[in-house]
Each structure stands twice: as C-alpha cells, then as structure tokens.
Coordinates of C-alpha atoms and ligand atoms in Angstrom, one line a residue:
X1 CA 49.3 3.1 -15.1
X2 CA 49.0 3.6 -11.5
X3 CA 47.3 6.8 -12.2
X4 CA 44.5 5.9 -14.3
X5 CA 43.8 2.7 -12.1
X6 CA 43.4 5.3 -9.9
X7 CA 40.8 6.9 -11.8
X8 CA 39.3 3.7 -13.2
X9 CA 38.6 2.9 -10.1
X10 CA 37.2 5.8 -8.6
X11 CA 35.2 6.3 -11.6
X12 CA 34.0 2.4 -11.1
X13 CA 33.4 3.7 -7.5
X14 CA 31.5 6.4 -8.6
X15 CA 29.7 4.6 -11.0
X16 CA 28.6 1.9 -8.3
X17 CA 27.7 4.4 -5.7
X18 CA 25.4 6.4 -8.4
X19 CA 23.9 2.9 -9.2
X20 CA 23.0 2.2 -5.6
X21 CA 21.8 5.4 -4.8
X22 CA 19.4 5.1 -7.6
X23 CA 18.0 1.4 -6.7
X24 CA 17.3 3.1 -3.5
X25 CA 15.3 6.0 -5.0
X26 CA 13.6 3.4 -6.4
X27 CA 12.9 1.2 -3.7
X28 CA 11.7 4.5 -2.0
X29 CA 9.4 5.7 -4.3
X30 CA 8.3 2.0 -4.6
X31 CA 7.7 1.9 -1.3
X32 CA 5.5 4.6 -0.4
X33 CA 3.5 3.7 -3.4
X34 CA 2.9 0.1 -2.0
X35 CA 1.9 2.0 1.6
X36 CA -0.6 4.1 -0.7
X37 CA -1.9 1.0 -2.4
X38 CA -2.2 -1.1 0.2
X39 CA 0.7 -3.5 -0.8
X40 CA 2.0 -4.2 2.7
X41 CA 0.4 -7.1 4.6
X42 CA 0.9 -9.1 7.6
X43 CA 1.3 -12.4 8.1
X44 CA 1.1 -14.3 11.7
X45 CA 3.2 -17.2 13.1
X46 CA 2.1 -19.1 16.4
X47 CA 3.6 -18.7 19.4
X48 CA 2.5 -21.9 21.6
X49 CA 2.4 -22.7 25.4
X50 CA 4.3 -25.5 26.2
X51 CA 2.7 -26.4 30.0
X52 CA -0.7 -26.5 28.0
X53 CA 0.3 -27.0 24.3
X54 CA -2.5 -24.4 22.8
X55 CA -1.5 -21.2 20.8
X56 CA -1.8 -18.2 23.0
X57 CA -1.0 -15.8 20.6
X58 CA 0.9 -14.9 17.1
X59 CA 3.9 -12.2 16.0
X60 CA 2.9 -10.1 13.6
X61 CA 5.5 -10.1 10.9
X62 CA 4.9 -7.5 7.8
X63 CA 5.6 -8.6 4.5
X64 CA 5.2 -6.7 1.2
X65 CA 2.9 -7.9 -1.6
X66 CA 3.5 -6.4 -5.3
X67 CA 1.5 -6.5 -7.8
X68 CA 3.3 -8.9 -9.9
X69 CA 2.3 -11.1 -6.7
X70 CA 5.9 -11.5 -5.7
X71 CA 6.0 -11.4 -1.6
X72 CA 9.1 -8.9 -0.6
X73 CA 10.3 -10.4 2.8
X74 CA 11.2 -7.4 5.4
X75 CA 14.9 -8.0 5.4
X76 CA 14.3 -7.0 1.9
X77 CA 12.7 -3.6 2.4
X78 CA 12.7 -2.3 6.5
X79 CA 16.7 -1.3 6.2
X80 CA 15.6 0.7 3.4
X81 CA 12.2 1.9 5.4
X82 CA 15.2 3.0 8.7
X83 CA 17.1 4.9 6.6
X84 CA 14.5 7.0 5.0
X85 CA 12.4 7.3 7.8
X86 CA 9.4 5.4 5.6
X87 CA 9.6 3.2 8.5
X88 CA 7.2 5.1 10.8
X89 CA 4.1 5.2 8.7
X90 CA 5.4 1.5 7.9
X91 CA 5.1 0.2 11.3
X92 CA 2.0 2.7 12.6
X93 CA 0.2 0.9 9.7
X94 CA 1.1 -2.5 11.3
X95 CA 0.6 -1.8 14.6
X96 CA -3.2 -0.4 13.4
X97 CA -3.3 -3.8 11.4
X98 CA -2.4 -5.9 14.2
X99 CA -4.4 -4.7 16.6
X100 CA -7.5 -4.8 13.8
X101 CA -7.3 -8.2 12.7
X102 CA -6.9 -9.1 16.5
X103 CA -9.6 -7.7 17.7
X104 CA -11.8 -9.1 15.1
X105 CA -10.7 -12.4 16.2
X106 CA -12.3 -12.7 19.4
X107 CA -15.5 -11.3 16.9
X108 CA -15.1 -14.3 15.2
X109 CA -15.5 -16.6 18.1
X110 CA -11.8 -16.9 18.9
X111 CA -9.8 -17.1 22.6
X112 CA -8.1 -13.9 23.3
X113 CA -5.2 -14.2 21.5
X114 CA -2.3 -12.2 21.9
X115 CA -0.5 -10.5 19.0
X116 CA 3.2 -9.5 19.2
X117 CA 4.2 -6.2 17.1
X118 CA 8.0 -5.4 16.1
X119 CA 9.0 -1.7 16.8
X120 CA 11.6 -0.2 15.4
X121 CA 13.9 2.5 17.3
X122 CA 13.6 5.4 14.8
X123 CA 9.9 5.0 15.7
X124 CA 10.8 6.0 19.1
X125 CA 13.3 9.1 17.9
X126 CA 10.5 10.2 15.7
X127 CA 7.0 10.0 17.3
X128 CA 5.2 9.3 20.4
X129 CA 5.2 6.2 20.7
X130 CA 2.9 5.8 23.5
X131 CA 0.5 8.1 21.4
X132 CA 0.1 6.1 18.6
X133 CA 0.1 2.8 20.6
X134 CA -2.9 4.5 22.4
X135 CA -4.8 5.7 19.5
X136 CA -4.0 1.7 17.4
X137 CA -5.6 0.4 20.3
X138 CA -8.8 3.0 20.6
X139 CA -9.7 2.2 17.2
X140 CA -9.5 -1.4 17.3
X141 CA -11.2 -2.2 20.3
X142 CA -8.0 -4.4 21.1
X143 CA -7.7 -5.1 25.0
X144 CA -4.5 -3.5 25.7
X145 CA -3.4 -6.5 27.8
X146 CA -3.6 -8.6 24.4
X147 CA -1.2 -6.1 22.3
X148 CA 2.8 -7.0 23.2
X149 CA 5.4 -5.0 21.9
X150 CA 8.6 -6.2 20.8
X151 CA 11.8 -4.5 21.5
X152 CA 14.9 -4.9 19.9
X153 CA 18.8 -3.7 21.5
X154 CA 18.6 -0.7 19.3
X155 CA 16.1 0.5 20.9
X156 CA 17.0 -0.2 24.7
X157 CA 20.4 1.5 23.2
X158 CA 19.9 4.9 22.7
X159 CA 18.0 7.6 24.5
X160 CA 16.9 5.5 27.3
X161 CA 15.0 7.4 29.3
X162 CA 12.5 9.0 27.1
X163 CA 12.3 4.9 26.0
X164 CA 11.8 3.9 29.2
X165 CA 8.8 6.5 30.2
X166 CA 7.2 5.6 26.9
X167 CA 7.1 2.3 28.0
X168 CA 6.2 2.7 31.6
X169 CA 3.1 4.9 30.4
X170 CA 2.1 1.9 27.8
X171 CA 2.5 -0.8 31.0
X172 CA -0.3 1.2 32.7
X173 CA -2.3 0.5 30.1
X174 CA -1.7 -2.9 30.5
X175 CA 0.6 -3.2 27.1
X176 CA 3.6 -6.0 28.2
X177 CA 6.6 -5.9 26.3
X178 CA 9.2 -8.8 25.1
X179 CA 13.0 -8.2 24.5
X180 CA 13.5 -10.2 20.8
X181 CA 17.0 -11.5 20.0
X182 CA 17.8 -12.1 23.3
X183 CA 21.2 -13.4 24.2
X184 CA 22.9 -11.7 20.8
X185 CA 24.6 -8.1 21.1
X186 CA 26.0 -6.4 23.9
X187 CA 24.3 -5.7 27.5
X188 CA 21.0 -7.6 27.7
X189 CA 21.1 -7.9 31.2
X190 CA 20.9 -4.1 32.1
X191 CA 18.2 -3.9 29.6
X192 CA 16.5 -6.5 32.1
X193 CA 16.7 -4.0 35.1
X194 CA 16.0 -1.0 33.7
X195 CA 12.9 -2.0 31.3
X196 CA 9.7 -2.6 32.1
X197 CA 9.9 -6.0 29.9
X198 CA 7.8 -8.9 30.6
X199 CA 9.4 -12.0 28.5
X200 CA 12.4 -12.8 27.4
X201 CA 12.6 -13.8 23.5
X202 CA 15.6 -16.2 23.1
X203 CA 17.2 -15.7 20.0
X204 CA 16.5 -18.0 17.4
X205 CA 20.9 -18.4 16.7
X206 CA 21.1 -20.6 20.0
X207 CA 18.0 -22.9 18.9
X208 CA 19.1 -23.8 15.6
X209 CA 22.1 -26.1 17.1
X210 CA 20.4 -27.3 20.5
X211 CA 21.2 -30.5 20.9
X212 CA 24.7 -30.8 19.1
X213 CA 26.3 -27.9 21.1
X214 CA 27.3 -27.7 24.3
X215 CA 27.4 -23.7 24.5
X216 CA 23.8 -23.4 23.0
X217 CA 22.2 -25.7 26.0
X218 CA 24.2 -23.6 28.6
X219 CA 22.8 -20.3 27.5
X220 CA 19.3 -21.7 26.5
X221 CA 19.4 -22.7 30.5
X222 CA 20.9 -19.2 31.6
X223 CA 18.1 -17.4 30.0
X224 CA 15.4 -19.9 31.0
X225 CA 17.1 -19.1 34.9
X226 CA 17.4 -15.6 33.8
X227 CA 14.0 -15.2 33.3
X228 CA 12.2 -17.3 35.8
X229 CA 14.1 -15.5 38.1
X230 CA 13.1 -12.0 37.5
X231 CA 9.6 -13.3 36.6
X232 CA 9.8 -12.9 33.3
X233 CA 8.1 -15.7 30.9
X234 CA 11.0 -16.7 28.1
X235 CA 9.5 -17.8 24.6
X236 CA 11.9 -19.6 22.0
X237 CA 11.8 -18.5 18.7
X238 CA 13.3 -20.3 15.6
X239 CA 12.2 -23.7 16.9
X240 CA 12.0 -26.3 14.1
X241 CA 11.9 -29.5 15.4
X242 CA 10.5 -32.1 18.1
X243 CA 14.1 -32.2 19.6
X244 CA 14.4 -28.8 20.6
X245 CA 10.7 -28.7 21.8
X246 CA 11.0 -31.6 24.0
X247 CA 15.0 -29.6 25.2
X248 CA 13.2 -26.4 26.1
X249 CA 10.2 -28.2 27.7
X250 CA 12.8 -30.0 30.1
X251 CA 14.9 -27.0 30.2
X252 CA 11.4 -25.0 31.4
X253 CA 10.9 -22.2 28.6
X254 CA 7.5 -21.1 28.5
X255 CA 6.8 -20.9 25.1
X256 CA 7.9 -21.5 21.5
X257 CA 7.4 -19.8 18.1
X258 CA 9.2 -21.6 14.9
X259 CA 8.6 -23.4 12.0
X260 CA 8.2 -27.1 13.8
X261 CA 4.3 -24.9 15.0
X262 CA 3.6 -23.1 11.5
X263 CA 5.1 -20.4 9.7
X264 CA 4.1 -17.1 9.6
X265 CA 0.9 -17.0 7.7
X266 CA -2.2 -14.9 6.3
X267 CA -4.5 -13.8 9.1
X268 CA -7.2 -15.9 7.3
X269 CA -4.9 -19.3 8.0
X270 CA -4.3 -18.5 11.5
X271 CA -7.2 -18.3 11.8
X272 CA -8.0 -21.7 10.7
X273 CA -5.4 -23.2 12.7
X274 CA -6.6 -21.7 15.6
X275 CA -10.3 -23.4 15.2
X276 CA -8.8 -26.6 14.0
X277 CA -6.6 -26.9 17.6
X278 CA -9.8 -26.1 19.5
X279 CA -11.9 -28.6 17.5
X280 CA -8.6 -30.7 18.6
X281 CA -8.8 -29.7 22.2
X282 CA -12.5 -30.5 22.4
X283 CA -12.6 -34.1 20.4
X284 CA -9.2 -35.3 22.6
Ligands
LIG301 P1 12.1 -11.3 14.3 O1 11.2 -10.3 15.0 O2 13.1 -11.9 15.1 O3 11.1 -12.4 13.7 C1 11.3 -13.7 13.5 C2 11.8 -14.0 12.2 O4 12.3 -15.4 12.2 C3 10.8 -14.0 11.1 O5 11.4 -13.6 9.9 C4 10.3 -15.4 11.0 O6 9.8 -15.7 9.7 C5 11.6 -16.1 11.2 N1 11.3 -17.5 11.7 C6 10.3 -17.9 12.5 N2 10.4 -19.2 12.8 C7 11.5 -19.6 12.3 C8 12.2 -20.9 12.3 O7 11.7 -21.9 12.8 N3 13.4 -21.0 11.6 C9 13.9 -19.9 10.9 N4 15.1 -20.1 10.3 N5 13.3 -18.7 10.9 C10 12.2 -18.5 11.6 P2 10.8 -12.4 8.9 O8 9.3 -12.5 8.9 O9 11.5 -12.5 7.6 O10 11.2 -11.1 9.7 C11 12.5 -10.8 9.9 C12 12.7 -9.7 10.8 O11 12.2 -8.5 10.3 C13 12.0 -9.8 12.1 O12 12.8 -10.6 13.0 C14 11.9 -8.4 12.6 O13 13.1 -8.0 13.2 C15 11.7 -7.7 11.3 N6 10.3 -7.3 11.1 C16 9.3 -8.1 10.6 N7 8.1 -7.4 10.6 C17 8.4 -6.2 11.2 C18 7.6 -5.1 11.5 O14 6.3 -5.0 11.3 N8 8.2 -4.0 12.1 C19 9.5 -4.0 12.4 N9 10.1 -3.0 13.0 N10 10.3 -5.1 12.1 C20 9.7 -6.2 11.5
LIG302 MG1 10.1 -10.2 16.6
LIG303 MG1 13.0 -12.4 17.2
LIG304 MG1 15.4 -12.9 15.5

C-alpha cells in the first residue's frame, strides 16, 4: 500500500511538475509574442506634493494587454519575465516607453513631470544598465533629471559594487534614484549609506493600517526622520484615504502616490488629469 502511495504520489508529483513546466512554456512563448506585437503597455499613477498639492510626477507601471482585451497585471507575468531572463527586453522597452511618452508631455504643453521607472536586478546581472539608461534617454529627448529609477532590495543585495558605479555614472547625468518597499526586508539602512538614492519610498504595508496601529505611525515617523535627515525626500505609496494624507502631512512625508490621488492609468488619462489640476490651479 505504502509502496504504491509512494508511486501515486510521485507520479502525481511528476504529473504536476510536467503541468507547470508547460504553463510556463506557454506563458513564455506568450510573452515574447506580446513584446513582438506590442501587447505590453504602461499605465501611470500620480505621485503628488503634499507642501503644494500638484502632481509632480507619475510611476510607470507596465501592464500587459492581450488580444482578447484582458489586462495581465505584472504580478501576473514579471516572475515569469526573471526567471527566463524575458525580463530585460521587458523592462528596456519600458524604460524607452517611459521616457517617450514623458517627453512628449512637456510637447503637449505639460510641466515637467517626472516619471518613475521599476528596474529589476537581473537587469543589472545582464546588461549595462547605465548604457541603456543613456541611449532611453538620447532618443527621447527626456531631461535626465526628469527620469527616476526605482530600486528594489534585490538589487542593493547582490553584486554591489558594479550596482553602485552604475548608479553613480547615471547620477552624473542627473538620473535620481528612489529605494521602493522601504521599511520591508532586511538592511535598508546600509542601502542608505552606500547608494546614491535620493527618496525614500515607504512601503505601502505600513500605510494601509495608519491610524489604527501604533507600530505603523512609529515607523511612518522613523522613515520620515530617516529621510529628512540624510536629505532624502520620502514619498508614501499605497495611500488611499484622507486619513492617512492628512497623518503623513503632519508626520512631514513629502509626497504620496495611492489610490485616494488616481490609479495607475493610460498615458492619455494622465494626461487629462494633469490639465484638469492646472485648469484647477488657475480658476482657484
Ligand atoms: P511597486 O513598484 O511597489 O508599485 C506599486 C504597486 O502598488 C502597483 O501595483 C500599484 O498599482 C499598487 N498601488 C498603488 N496605489 C495603491 C493603493 O493605494 N493601494 C493598493 N492596495 N495598491 C496600490 P502593480 O501595478 O500591480 O505593480 C506591482 C509591482 O510590479 C510593482 O510594485 C513593481 O514592483 C512591479 N512592476 C510594475 N511595473 C514594472 C516594470 O515596468 N518593471 C519592473 N521591474 N517591475 C514592475
Ligand atoms: Mg515601484
Ligand atoms: Mg513600491
Ligand atoms: Mg510596493
């Protein structure tokens, strides 16, 4: 009995891990067709200043559009993209995307907006980074000090100092650089020494219960003091209501990004936002 449970289940094992390894094929095959054809897009989501209320900028976020018009959320699709390495035409395509649409903002009449790209780490272990920053930026047109890069722990992790002159190089340039997730995983404060990182992204986990929890307000304020003490700007993302606005405002955080401001959106909608707040601005 014992024996062919034995063999039930590895067969079930085997079975399973065949059937996973085959939705992946898929997914990868799926994937590079949806780079050929264009699939991928990005949508935008405010970030806003809180001394002055305006949007100063927007994170990029990618998302992936199929043709059935179903929209594949990155969670969905960019663990996939690590492991077979389809994430570093993945994310030069947004960076070049970013940095186009960006530009042709200010074309279109709009304040010089920042825009916020995600990098991933295998970027880093695979290509120049600072190369292909360069080139997004000298075919847009983008100012460099509009384009900020944001880094996540796995890439302050590993193989820091190659990571760190990549970044030094792009901070000549005038690139600036946030650390997203702040306050989860292991050693965020040596990242803060040893990186050339101008703001500090609070993670979105110690926003979500502000006002309730004790623990959240102390390390909202920590960061805040963190920050402002290294002169780093700190941004709040995941911020969805008036509360926690009016709690970071008092607390000092620079800026917020969440759902209580927009979510992230087609280009063509930020857009929109952007010259409704200035018609706003003007009429107030
Ligand atoms: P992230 O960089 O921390 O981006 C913020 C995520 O929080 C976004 O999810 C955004 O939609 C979500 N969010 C924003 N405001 C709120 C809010 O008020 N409440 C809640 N509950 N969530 C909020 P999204 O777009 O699904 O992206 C998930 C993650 O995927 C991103 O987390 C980022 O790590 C990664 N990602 C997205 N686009 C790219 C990309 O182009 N390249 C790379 N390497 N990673 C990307
Ligand atoms: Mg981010
Ligand atoms: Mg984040
Ligand atoms: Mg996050």
């Amino acid at each position: 009995r014992a024996k062919s449970d034995g063999r039930d289940g590895t067969r079930a094992f085997a079975e399973d891990m065949d059937k996973k390894a085959r939705a992946i094929t898929v997914l990868d095959s799926d994937m590079r067709r949806a780079l050929a054809k264009k699939e991928l897009v990005l949508h935008y989501q405010p970030q806003v200043n809180l001394a002055s209320g305006r949007i100063v900028g927007a994170e990029a976020l990618v998302r992936w559009r199929k043709d059935n018009g179903d929209l594949v959320s990155p969670a969905d699709f960019l663990p996939q993209a690590e492991e077979s390495g389809l994430i570093v035409p993945i994310s030069e395509w947004v960076l070049n995307e970013a940095c186009r649409e960006a530009a042709s903002w200010t074309r279109d009449g709009l304040p010089p907006l920042r825009v916020a790209v995600n990098l991933s780490a295998i970027q880093f272990r695979k290509q120049n980074v600072e190369q292909v920053v360069l080139a997004a930026l000298a075919a847009s047109g983008l100012e460099s000090g509009r384009l900020e890069l944001e880094l996540t722990e796995s890439i302050l992790l590993h193989d820091t100092e190659r990571v760190v002159h990549s970044l030094r190089a792009l901070q000549a340039h005038g690139v600036t650089f946030s650390i997203d997730d702040f306050g989860t995983g292991y050693s965020s404060l040596s990242y803060v020494r040893n990186f050339p990182v101008n703001r500090l992204k609070i993670d979105r986990s110690f926003i979500h219960n502000l006002r309730e929890d004790g623990n959240d307000v102390a390390i909202v304020r920590a960061i805040v003091n963190l920050g402002h003490s290294l002169n780093l700007d700190v941004i709040a993302e995941g911020v969805e209501t008036a509360a926690q606005v009016g709690h970071l405002r008092a607390e000092g955080c620079d800026e917020v990004q969440g759902f209580y401001f927009g979510r992230p959106m087609p280009a063509a909608d930020f857009i929109d936002l952007v010259r409704r707040e200035a018609v706003v601005a003007q009429t107030a």
